[in-house]
CSV table of C-alpha atoms in Angstrom, one decimal:
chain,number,residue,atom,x,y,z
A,1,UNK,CA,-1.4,4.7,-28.2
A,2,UNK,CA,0.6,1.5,-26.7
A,3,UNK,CA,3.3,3.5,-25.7
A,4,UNK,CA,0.9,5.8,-23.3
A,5,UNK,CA,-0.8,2.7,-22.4
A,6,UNK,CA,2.5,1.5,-21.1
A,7,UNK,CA,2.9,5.0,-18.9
A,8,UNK,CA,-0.8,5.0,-17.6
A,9,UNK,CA,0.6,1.4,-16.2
A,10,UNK,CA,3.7,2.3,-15.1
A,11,UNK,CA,2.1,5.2,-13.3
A,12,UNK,CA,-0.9,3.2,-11.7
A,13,UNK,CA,1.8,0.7,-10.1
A,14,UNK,CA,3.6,3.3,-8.6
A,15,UNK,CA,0.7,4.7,-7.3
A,16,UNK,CA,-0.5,1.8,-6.0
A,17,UNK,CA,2.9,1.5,-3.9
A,18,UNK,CA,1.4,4.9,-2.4
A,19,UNK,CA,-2.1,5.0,-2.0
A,20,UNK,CA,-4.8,2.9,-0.5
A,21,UNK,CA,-6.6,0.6,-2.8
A,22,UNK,CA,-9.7,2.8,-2.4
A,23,UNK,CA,-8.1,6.2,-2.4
A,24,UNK,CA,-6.2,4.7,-5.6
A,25,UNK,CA,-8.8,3.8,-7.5
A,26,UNK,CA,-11.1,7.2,-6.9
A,27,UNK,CA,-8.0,9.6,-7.6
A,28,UNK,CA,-6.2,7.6,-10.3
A,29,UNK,CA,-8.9,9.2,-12.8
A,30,UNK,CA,-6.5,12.5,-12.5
A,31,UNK,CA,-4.3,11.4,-14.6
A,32,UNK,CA,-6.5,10.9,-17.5
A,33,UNK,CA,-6.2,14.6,-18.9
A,34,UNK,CA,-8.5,14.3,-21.9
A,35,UNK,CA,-6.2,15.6,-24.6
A,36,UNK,CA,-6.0,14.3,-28.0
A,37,UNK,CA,-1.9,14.7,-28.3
A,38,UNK,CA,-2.2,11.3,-26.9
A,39,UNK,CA,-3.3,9.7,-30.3
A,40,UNK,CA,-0.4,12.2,-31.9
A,41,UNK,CA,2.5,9.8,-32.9
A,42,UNK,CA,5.8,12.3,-31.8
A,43,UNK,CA,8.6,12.3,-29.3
A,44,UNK,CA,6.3,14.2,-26.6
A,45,UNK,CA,4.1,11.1,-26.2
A,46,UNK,CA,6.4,8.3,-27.3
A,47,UNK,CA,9.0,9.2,-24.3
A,48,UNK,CA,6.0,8.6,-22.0
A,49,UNK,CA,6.6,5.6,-20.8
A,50,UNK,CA,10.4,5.7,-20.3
A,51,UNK,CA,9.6,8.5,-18.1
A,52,UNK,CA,7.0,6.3,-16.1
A,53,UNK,CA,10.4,3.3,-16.3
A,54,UNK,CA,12.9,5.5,-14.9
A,55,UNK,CA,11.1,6.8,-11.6
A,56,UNK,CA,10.0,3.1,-11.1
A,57,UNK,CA,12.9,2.0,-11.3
A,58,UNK,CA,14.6,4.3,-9.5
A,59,UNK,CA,12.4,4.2,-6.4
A,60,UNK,CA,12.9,0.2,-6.1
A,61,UNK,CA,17.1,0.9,-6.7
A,62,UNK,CA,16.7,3.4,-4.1
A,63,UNK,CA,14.8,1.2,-1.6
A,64,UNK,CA,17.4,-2.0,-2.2
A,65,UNK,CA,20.2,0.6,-0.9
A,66,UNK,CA,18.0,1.5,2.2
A,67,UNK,CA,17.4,-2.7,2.8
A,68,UNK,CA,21.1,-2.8,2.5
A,69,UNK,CA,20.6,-6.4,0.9
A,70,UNK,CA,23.9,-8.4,0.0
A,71,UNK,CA,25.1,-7.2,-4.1
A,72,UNK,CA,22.4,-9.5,-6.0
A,73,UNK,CA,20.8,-10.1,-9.4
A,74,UNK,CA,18.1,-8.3,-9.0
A,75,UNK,CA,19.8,-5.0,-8.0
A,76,UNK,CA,22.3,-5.1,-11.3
A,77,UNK,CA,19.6,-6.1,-13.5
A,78,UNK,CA,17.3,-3.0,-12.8
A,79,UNK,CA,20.1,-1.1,-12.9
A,80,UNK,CA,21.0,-2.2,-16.5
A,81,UNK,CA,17.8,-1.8,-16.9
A,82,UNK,CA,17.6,2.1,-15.7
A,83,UNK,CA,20.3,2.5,-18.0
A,84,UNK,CA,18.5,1.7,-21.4
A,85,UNK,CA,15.7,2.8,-20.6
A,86,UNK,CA,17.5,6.6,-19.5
A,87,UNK,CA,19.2,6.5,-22.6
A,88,UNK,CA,16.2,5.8,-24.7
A,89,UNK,CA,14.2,8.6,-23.2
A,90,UNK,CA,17.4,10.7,-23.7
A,91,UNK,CA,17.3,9.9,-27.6
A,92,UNK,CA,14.0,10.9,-27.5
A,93,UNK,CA,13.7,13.9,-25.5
A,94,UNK,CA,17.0,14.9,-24.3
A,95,UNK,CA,15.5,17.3,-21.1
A,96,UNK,CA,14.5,14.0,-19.8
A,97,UNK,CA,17.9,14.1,-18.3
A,98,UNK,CA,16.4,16.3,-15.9
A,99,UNK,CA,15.0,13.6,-13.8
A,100,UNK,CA,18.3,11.9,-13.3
A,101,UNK,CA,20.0,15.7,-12.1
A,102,UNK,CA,17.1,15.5,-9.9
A,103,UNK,CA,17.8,12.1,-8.4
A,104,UNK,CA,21.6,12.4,-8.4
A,105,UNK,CA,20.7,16.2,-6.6
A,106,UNK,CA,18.7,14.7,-4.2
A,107,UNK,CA,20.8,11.4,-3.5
A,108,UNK,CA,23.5,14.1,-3.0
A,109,UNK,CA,21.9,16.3,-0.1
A,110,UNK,CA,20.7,13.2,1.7
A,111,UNK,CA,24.2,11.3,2.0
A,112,UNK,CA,25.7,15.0,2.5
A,113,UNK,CA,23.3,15.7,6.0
A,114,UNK,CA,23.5,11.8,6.6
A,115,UNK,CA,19.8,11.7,6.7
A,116,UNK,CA,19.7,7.9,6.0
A,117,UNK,CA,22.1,4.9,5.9
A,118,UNK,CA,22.3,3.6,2.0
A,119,UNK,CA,24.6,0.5,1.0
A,120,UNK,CA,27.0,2.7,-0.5
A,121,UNK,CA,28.1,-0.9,-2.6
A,122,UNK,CA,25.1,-1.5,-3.6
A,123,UNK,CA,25.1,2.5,-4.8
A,124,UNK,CA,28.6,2.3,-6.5
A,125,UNK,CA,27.4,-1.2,-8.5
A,126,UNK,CA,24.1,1.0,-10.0
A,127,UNK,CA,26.5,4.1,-11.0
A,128,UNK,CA,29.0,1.9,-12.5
A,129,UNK,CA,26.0,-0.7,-14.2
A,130,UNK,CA,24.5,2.7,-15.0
A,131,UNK,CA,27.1,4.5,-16.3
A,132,UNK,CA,28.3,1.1,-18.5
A,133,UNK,CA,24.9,0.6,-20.1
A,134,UNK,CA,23.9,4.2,-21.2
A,135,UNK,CA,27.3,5.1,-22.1
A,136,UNK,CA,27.9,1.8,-24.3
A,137,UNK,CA,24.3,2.5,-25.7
A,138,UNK,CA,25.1,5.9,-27.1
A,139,UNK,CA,28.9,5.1,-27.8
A,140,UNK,CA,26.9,1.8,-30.5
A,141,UNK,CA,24.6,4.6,-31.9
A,142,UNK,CA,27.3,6.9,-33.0
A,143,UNK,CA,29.0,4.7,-34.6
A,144,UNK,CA,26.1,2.8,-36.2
A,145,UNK,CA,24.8,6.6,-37.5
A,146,UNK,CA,28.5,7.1,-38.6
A,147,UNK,CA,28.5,3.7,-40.5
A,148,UNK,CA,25.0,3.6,-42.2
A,149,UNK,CA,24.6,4.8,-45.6
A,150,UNK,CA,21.0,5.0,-45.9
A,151,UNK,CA,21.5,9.1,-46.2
A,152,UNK,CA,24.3,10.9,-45.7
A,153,UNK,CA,24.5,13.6,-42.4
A,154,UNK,CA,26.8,16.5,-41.8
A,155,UNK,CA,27.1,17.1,-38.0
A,156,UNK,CA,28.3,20.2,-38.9
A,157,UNK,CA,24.8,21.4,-39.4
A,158,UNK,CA,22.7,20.2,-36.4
A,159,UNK,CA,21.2,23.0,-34.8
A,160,UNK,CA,23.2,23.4,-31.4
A,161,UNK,CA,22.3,23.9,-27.8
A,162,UNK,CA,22.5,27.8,-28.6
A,163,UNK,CA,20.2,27.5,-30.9
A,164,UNK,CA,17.2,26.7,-28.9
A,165,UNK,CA,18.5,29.0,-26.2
A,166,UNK,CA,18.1,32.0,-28.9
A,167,UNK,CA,14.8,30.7,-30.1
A,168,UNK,CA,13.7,30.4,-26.2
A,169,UNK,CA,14.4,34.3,-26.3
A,170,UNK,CA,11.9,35.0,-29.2
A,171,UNK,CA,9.5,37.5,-27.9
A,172,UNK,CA,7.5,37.4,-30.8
A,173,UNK,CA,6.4,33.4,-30.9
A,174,UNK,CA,6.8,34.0,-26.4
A,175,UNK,CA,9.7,31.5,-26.6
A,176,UNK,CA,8.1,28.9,-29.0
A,177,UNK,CA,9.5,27.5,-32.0
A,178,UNK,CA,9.7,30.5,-34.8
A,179,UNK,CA,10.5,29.4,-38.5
A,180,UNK,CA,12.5,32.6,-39.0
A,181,UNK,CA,14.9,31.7,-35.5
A,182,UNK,CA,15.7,27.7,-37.8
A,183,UNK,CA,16.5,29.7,-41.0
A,184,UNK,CA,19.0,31.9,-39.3
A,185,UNK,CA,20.6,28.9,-37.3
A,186,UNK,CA,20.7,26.5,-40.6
A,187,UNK,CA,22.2,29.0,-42.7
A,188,UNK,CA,25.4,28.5,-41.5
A,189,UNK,CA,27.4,25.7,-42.9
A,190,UNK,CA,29.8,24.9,-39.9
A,191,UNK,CA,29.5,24.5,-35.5
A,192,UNK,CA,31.4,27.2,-35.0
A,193,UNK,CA,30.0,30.0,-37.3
A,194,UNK,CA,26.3,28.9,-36.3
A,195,UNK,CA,27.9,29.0,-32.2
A,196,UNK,CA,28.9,32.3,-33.1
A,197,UNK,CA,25.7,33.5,-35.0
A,198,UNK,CA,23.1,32.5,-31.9
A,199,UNK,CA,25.5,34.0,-29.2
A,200,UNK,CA,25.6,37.1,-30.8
A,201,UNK,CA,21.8,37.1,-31.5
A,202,UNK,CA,21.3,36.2,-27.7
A,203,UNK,CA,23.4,38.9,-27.0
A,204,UNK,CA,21.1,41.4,-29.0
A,205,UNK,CA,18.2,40.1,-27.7
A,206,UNK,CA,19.7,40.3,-24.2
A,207,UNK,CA,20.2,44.5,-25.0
A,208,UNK,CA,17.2,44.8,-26.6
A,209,UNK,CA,14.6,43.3,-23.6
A,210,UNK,CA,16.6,44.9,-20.8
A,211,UNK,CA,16.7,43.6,-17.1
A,212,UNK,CA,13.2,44.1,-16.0
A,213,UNK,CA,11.8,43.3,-19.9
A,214,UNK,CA,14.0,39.9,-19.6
A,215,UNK,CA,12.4,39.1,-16.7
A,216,UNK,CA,9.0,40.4,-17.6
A,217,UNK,CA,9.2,38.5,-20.8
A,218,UNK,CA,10.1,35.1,-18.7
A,219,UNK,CA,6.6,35.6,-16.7
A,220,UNK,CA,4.7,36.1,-20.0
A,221,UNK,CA,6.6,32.7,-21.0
A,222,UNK,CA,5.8,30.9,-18.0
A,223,UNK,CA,2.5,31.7,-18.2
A,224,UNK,CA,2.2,30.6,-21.7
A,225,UNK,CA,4.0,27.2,-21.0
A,226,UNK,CA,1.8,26.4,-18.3
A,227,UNK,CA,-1.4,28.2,-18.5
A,228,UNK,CA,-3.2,26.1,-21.3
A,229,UNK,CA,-4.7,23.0,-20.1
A,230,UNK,CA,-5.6,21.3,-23.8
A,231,UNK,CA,-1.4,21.2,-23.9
A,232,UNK,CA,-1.3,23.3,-27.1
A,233,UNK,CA,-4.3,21.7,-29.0
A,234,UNK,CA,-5.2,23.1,-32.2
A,235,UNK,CA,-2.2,25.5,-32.1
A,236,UNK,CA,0.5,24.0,-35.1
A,237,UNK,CA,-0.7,26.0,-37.8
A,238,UNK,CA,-2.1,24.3,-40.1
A,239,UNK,CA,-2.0,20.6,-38.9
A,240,UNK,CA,-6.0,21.1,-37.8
A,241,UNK,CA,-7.3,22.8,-40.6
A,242,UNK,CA,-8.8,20.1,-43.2
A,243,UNK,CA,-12.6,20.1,-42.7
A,244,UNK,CA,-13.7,17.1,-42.2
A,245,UNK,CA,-17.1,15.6,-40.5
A,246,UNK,CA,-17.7,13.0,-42.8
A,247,UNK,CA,-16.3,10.2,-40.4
A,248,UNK,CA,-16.9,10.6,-36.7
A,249,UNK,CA,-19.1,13.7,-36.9
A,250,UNK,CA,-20.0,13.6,-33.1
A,251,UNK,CA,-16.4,12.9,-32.0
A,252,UNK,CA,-14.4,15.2,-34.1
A,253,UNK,CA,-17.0,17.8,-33.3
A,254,UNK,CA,-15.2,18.3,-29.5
A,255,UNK,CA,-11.9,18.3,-30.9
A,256,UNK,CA,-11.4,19.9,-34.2
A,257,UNK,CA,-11.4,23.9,-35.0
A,258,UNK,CA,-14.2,23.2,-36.4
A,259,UNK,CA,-16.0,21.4,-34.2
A,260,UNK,CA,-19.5,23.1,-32.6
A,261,UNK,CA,-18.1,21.6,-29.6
A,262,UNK,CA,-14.5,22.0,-28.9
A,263,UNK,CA,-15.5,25.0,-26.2
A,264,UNK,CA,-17.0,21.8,-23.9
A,265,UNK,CA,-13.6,19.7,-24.4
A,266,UNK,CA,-11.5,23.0,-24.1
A,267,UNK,CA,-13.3,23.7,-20.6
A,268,UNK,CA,-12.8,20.0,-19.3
A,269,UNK,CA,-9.8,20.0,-19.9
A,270,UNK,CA,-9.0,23.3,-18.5
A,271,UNK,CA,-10.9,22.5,-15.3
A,272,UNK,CA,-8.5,19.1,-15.0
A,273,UNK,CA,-5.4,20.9,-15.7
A,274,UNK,CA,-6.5,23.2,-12.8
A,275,UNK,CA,-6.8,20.3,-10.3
A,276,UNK,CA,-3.8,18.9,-11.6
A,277,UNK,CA,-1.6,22.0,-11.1
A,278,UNK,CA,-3.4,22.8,-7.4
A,279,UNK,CA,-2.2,18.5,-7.1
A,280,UNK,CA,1.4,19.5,-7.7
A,281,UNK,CA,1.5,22.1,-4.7
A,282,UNK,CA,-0.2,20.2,-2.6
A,283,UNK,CA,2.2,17.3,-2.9
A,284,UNK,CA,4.4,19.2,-0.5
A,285,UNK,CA,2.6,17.4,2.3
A,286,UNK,CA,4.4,14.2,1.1
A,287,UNK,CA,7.6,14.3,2.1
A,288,UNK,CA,9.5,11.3,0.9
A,289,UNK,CA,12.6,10.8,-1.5
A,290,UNK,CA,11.0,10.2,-4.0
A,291,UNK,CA,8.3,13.3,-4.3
A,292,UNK,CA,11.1,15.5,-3.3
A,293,UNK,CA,12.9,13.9,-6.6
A,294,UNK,CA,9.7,14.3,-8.4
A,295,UNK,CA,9.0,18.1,-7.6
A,296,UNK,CA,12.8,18.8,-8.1
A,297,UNK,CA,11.8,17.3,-11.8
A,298,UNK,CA,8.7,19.3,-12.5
A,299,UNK,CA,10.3,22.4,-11.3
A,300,UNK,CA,13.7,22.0,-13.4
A,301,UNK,CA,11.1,20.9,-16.1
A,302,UNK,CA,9.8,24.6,-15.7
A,303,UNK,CA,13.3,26.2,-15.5
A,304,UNK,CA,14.3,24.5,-19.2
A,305,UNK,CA,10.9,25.7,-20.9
A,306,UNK,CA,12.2,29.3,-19.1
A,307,UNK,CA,15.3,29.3,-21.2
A,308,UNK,CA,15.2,27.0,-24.0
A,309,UNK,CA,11.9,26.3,-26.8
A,310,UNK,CA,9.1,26.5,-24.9
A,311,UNK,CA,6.2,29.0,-24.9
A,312,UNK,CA,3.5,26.4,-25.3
A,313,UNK,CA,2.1,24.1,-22.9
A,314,UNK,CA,2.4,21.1,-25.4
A,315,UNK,CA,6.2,20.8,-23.9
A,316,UNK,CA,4.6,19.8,-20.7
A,317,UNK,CA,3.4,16.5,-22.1
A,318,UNK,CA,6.9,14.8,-21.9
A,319,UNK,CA,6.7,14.8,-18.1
A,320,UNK,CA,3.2,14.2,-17.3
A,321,UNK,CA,3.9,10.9,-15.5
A,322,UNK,CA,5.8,12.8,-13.2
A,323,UNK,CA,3.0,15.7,-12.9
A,324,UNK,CA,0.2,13.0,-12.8
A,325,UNK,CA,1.5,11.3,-9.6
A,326,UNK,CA,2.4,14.4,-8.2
A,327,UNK,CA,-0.8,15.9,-8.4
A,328,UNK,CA,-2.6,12.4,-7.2
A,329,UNK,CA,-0.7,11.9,-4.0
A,330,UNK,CA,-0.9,15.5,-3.3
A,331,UNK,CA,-4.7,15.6,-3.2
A,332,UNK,CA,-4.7,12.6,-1.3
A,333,UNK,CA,-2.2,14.1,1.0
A,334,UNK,CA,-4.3,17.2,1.3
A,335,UNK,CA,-7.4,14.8,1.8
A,336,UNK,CA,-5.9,13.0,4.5
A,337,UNK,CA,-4.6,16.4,6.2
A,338,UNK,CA,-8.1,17.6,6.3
A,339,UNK,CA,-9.8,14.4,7.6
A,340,UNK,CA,-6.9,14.3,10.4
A,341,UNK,CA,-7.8,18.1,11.7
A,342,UNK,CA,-11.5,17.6,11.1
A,343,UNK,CA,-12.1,19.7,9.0
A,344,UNK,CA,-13.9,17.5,6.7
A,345,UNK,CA,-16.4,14.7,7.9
A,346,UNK,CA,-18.9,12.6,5.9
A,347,UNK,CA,-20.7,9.2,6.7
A,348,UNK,CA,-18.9,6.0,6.0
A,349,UNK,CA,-15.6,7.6,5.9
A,350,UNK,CA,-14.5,6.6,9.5
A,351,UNK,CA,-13.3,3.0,8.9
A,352,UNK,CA,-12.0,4.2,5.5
A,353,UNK,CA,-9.9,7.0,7.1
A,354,UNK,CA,-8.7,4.9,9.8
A,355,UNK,CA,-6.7,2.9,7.4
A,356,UNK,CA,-5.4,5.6,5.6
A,357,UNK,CA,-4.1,7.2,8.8
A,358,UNK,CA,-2.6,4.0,10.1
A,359,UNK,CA,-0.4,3.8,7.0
A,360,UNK,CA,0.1,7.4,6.7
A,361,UNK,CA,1.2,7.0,10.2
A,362,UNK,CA,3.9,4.5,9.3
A,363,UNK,CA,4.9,6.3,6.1
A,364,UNK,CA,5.6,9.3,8.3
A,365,UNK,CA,8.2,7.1,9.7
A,366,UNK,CA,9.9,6.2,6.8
A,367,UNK,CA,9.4,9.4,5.9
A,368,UNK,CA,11.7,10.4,9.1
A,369,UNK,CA,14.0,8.1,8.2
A,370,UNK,CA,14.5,9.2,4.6
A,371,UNK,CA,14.8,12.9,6.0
């Protein structure tokens, strides 16, 4: 629980650097989904708030380049900083590299268009900081794992890239994970007889749905990676099935598969996930670096549940800071766009609204600026 105490944090002070105080504190209850995974002890939740640390600390890097501020302390300790904290949240979930493609793909198309003037010392010192820290932090775990003698590992049977690829391609579990799809893989006893086992399974696979079925099958898969808004509750087999109301009755009773209540917590949290996703779009009306960063994210989040493991909306959890404030600022957005073209009008909103517009108003400059 500390560790998605630490991301609700993280995510309410970056939020705060974009919303009014009393738009903050009215929408910031969107980003309490109301699913139990969050009590579940596993990489999904744990990478939380490294996910939160990285986009914080890659907004304020980003904004120190735009100041154009002399080479500091400051500047090379949050880089070092960004560093462990990517490569912690890379040990954990490795597709949390996607954030930082994201960044380094946006970075790229503004200083390609020459949409805004960045300190490109200031940006060479981050990279190199960067680049030092994460690469000297996974260079000290290899050896440390190739050192220790607690128990003994053979690389030569971790399950490989083209492993999850083939299990992505499982019609039968829609992409998720398939106990049949590990057996295959682990059988093999070396890299390159498992690399040559999943390609040629891929390849069969590939034959066997067609064009049109591949592409049929990778709706269906979609759908089932983003459709469910209890993230996968009560779907790992037999994780949920000890009956058990002797503790807790009235609690357990909304959450459990045995629960007389669980349709109640399935349909609040379905209605959330709703809002949330409807959030996400709407955050097109912010236009800034770092949304654009963060949809980039949530949408090369989609494309890796497409091709890899997936099939089950519990792989979304990894990235729900960057979902959450998406889907915050967008309604705001979309509340402020309504209240701006009249559509919308209620009493006491006037002097409420008239702040918010005079910051949106110099937002939209930045905004400009930033391209």
């Amino acid at each position: 629980m500390i560790f998605v105490d630490i991301a609700l944090i993280l995510i309410g002070i970056i939020l705060q650097k974009q919303l009014q105080r009393a738009m903050y504190w009215s929408l910031l209850p969107l980003i309490l989904l109301i699913s139990p995974w969050i009590v579940i002890a596993y990489t999904d939740t744990l990478v939380l708030p490294f996910i939160a640390g990285i986009i914080l600390l890659g907004t304020n890097l980003f904004k120190l380049w735009q100041s154009g501020t002399k080479l500091n302390f400051n500047l090379a300790e949050q880089a070092c900083l960004l560093g462990l904290v990517t490569w912690i949240a890379y040990r954990l979930k490795p597709s949390a590299l996607i954030i930082v493609i994201a960044f380094l793909a946006e970075l790229g198309l503004i200083l390609l268009a020459k949409q805004v003037k960045l300190n490109q010392k200031n940006m060479v010192l981050t990279v190199v900081l960067f680049t030092v820290v994460f690469g000297g932090c996974q260079l000290v775990s290899q050896s440390a794992v190739k050192q220790q003698s607690f128990i003994s590992i053979n690389p030569e049977l971790q399950e490989l890239p083209s492993h999850y690829i083939m299990m992505g391609m499982n019609k039968g579990t829609t992409g998720s994970y398939s106990q049949a799809d590990f057996l295959y893989s682990t059988k093999y006893t070396t890299k390159a007889s498992q690399q040559k086992a999943n390609l040629k399974r891929i390849r069969q696979r590939l034959d066997k749905f067609g064009v049109l079925g591949y592409l049929k099958f990778l709706v269906i898969k979609n759908y089932a990676n983003t459709s469910d808004g209890t993230l996968g509750w009560l779907k790992e087999e037999n994780f949920f099935s000890k009956n058990n109301l002797k503790k807790h009755a009235f609690m357990r009773s909304f959450f459990y598969n045995f629960g007389s209540r669980l349709s109640i917590h399935r349909a609040i949290d379905q209605v959330l996930w709703i809002l949330i996703l409807l959030g996400v779009m709407l955050s097109f009306l912010e236009r800034t670096f770092l949304f654009r960063v963060l949809r980039m994210t949530f949408f090369g989040l989609l494309i890796f549940l497409l091709f890899f493991e997936g099939g089950r909306s519990r792989y979304m959890i990894q990235f729900l800071p960057v979902i959450y404030i998406l889907a915050v600022v967008g309604w705001w957005r979309a509340g402020q766009f309504l209240y701006t073209n009249q559509f919308i009008q209620f009493s006491g909103s006037k002097t409420l609204w008239q702040r918010i517009n005079k910051k949106v108003k110099l937002e939209k400059k930045e905004a400009d600026n930033q391209g």
